[in-house]
Amino acid sequence: MNDLDLKIAFEIFKQLQPGINENIQLYESSYDKRFGNVVRFVSNNKTIAVWLDFPTLNEYKLKLLFKNHNKLQYNFFIQQIGNFYRVGWKI
């Protein structure tokens, strides 16, 4: 994923959660969830995934996600992890 891809993902997430942190965070294994922060996973100096964690997903958010998810060419995912949802793209 390049910088433009990250910018597109961030803009989609901003529509869903307008108050998110403006800085994309690097993944750290010590955090199991980070509400309000877009997170990217880097391996071998390349971003291979980007996501945002949500405590809940409602119909409005799901409609926006499915309307916009194809703006990125990567694998879109929604994953339920315990009591929250992780939404993003991965290579």
PDB file of C-alpha atoms in Angstrom:
ATOM      1  CA  MET A   1       0.000   0.000   0.000  1.00  0.00           C
ATOM      2  CA  ASN A   2       1.274   3.421  -0.863  1.00  0.00           C
ATOM      3  CA  ASP A   3       0.612   6.843   0.676  1.00  0.00           C
ATOM      4  CA  LEU A   4      -2.337   7.522  -1.647  1.00  0.00           C
ATOM      5  CA  ASP A   5      -3.969   4.234  -0.593  1.00  0.00           C
ATOM      6  CA  LEU A   6      -3.546   5.184   3.068  1.00  0.00           C
ATOM      7  CA  LYS A   7      -5.063   8.602   2.390  1.00  0.00           C
ATOM      8  CA  ILE A   8      -8.092   7.027   0.676  1.00  0.00           C
ATOM      9  CA  ALA A   9      -8.598   4.567   3.542  1.00  0.00           C
ATOM     10  CA  PHE A  10      -8.322   7.412   6.050  1.00  0.00           C
ATOM     11  CA  GLU A  11     -10.931   9.485   4.194  1.00  0.00           C
ATOM     12  CA  ILE A  12     -13.354   6.551   4.163  1.00  0.00           C
ATOM     13  CA  PHE A  13     -12.828   6.016   7.886  1.00  0.00           C
ATOM     14  CA  LYS A  14     -13.261   9.760   8.541  1.00  0.00           C
ATOM     15  CA  GLN A  15     -16.761   9.569   6.997  1.00  0.00           C
ATOM     16  CA  LEU A  16     -17.620   6.798   9.452  1.00  0.00           C
ATOM     17  CA  GLN A  17     -16.018   8.343  12.511  1.00  0.00           C
ATOM     18  CA  PRO A  18     -15.377  12.087  12.032  1.00  0.00           C
ATOM     19  CA  GLY A  19     -13.440  12.490  15.295  1.00  0.00           C
ATOM     20  CA  ILE A  20     -10.643  10.023  14.534  1.00  0.00           C
ATOM     21  CA  ASN A  21      -7.031  10.905  15.265  1.00  0.00           C
ATOM     22  CA  GLU A  22      -5.442  12.641  12.264  1.00  0.00           C
ATOM     23  CA  ASN A  23      -2.254  10.559  12.521  1.00  0.00           C
ATOM     24  CA  ILE A  24      -2.178   6.978  11.303  1.00  0.00           C
ATOM     25  CA  GLN A  25      -0.680   4.791  14.044  1.00  0.00           C
ATOM     26  CA  LEU A  26       1.766   1.925  13.610  1.00  0.00           C
ATOM     27  CA  TYR A  27       0.579  -1.453  14.870  1.00  0.00           C
ATOM     28  CA  GLU A  28       1.970  -2.562  18.223  1.00  0.00           C
ATOM     29  CA  SER A  29       1.206  -6.026  19.533  1.00  0.00           C
ATOM     30  CA  SER A  30       0.655  -4.676  23.057  1.00  0.00           C
ATOM     31  CA  TYR A  31      -2.623  -3.033  21.950  1.00  0.00           C
ATOM     32  CA  ASP A  32      -5.589  -5.294  21.283  1.00  0.00           C
ATOM     33  CA  LYS A  33      -7.845  -2.456  20.048  1.00  0.00           C
ATOM     34  CA  ARG A  34      -7.490   1.246  19.341  1.00  0.00           C
ATOM     35  CA  PHE A  35     -10.793   3.026  18.984  1.00  0.00           C
ATOM     36  CA  GLY A  36     -10.435   6.375  17.235  1.00  0.00           C
ATOM     37  CA  ASN A  37      -7.092   5.570  15.580  1.00  0.00           C
ATOM     38  CA  VAL A  38      -6.411   4.303  12.096  1.00  0.00           C
ATOM     39  CA  VAL A  39      -3.745   1.613  12.413  1.00  0.00           C
ATOM     40  CA  ARG A  40      -1.348   0.299   9.790  1.00  0.00           C
ATOM     41  CA  PHE A  41       0.606  -2.921   9.911  1.00  0.00           C
ATOM     42  CA  VAL A  42       4.092  -2.756   8.395  1.00  0.00           C
ATOM     43  CA  SER A  43       6.260  -5.707   7.379  1.00  0.00           C
ATOM     44  CA  ASN A  44       9.618  -5.390   5.607  1.00  0.00           C
ATOM     45  CA  ASN A  45       9.138  -1.602   5.391  1.00  0.00           C
ATOM     46  CA  LYS A  46       5.850  -2.010   3.475  1.00  0.00           C
ATOM     47  CA  THR A  47       2.342  -1.326   4.717  1.00  0.00           C
ATOM     48  CA  ILE A  48       0.426  -4.545   4.266  1.00  0.00           C
ATOM     49  CA  ALA A  49      -2.786  -3.672   6.144  1.00  0.00           C
ATOM     50  CA  VAL A  50      -4.715  -0.679   7.428  1.00  0.00           C
ATOM     51  CA  TRP A  51      -7.752  -0.746   9.719  1.00  0.00           C
ATOM     52  CA  LEU A  52      -9.979   1.023  12.199  1.00  0.00           C
ATOM     53  CA  ASP A  53     -11.572  -0.599  15.261  1.00  0.00           C
ATOM     54  CA  PHE A  54     -15.228   0.070  16.106  1.00  0.00           C
ATOM     55  CA  PRO A  55     -17.088  -0.803  19.315  1.00  0.00           C
ATOM     56  CA  THR A  56     -20.232  -1.335  17.183  1.00  0.00           C
ATOM     57  CA  LEU A  57     -21.196  -1.270  13.524  1.00  0.00           C
ATOM     58  CA  ASN A  58     -24.643  -0.035  12.594  1.00  0.00           C
ATOM     59  CA  GLU A  59     -26.503  -0.151   9.287  1.00  0.00           C
ATOM     60  CA  TYR A  60     -25.396   3.385   8.334  1.00  0.00           C
ATOM     61  CA  LYS A  61     -21.696   2.559   8.775  1.00  0.00           C
ATOM     62  CA  LEU A  62     -22.031  -0.742   6.938  1.00  0.00           C
ATOM     63  CA  LYS A  63     -23.759   0.956   3.978  1.00  0.00           C
ATOM     64  CA  LEU A  64     -20.967   3.530   3.744  1.00  0.00           C
ATOM     65  CA  LEU A  65     -18.317   0.827   3.946  1.00  0.00           C
ATOM     66  CA  PHE A  66     -19.861  -1.300   1.222  1.00  0.00           C
ATOM     67  CA  LYS A  67     -20.428   1.768  -0.949  1.00  0.00           C
ATOM     68  CA  ASN A  68     -16.758   2.792  -0.708  1.00  0.00           C
ATOM     69  CA  HIS A  69     -14.750  -0.362  -0.018  1.00  0.00           C
ATOM     70  CA  ASN A  70     -13.859  -0.882  -3.689  1.00  0.00           C
ATOM     71  CA  LYS A  71     -11.971   2.441  -3.854  1.00  0.00           C
ATOM     72  CA  LEU A  72      -8.949   0.397  -2.790  1.00  0.00           C
ATOM     73  CA  GLN A  73      -7.755  -2.624  -4.764  1.00  0.00           C
ATOM     74  CA  TYR A  74      -6.874  -4.641  -1.671  1.00  0.00           C
ATOM     75  CA  ASN A  75      -8.788  -7.297   0.259  1.00  0.00           C
ATOM     76  CA  PHE A  76     -11.508  -5.614   2.306  1.00  0.00           C
ATOM     77  CA  PHE A  77     -12.325  -7.188   5.662  1.00  0.00           C
ATOM     78  CA  ILE A  78     -14.689  -6.873   8.596  1.00  0.00           C
ATOM     79  CA  GLN A  79     -13.622  -8.990  11.541  1.00  0.00           C
ATOM     80  CA  GLN A  80     -15.355  -9.396  14.877  1.00  0.00           C
ATOM     81  CA  ILE A  81     -12.778  -9.715  17.638  1.00  0.00           C
ATOM     82  CA  GLY A  82     -14.370 -10.341  21.006  1.00  0.00           C
ATOM     83  CA  ASN A  83     -16.578  -7.333  21.662  1.00  0.00           C
ATOM     84  CA  PHE A  84     -15.422  -5.017  18.843  1.00  0.00           C
ATOM     85  CA  TYR A  85     -15.105  -4.918  15.057  1.00  0.00           C
ATOM     86  CA  ARG A  86     -11.960  -4.390  13.002  1.00  0.00           C
ATOM     87  CA  VAL A  87     -12.551  -3.004   9.496  1.00  0.00           C
ATOM     88  CA  GLY A  88      -9.896  -2.434   6.854  1.00  0.00           C
ATOM     89  CA  TRP A  89      -7.893  -3.620   3.870  1.00  0.00           C
ATOM     90  CA  LYS A  90      -4.954  -5.967   3.552  1.00  0.00           C
ATOM     91  CA  ILE A  91      -2.661  -7.043   0.732  1.00  0.00           C
TER      92      ILE A  91
END
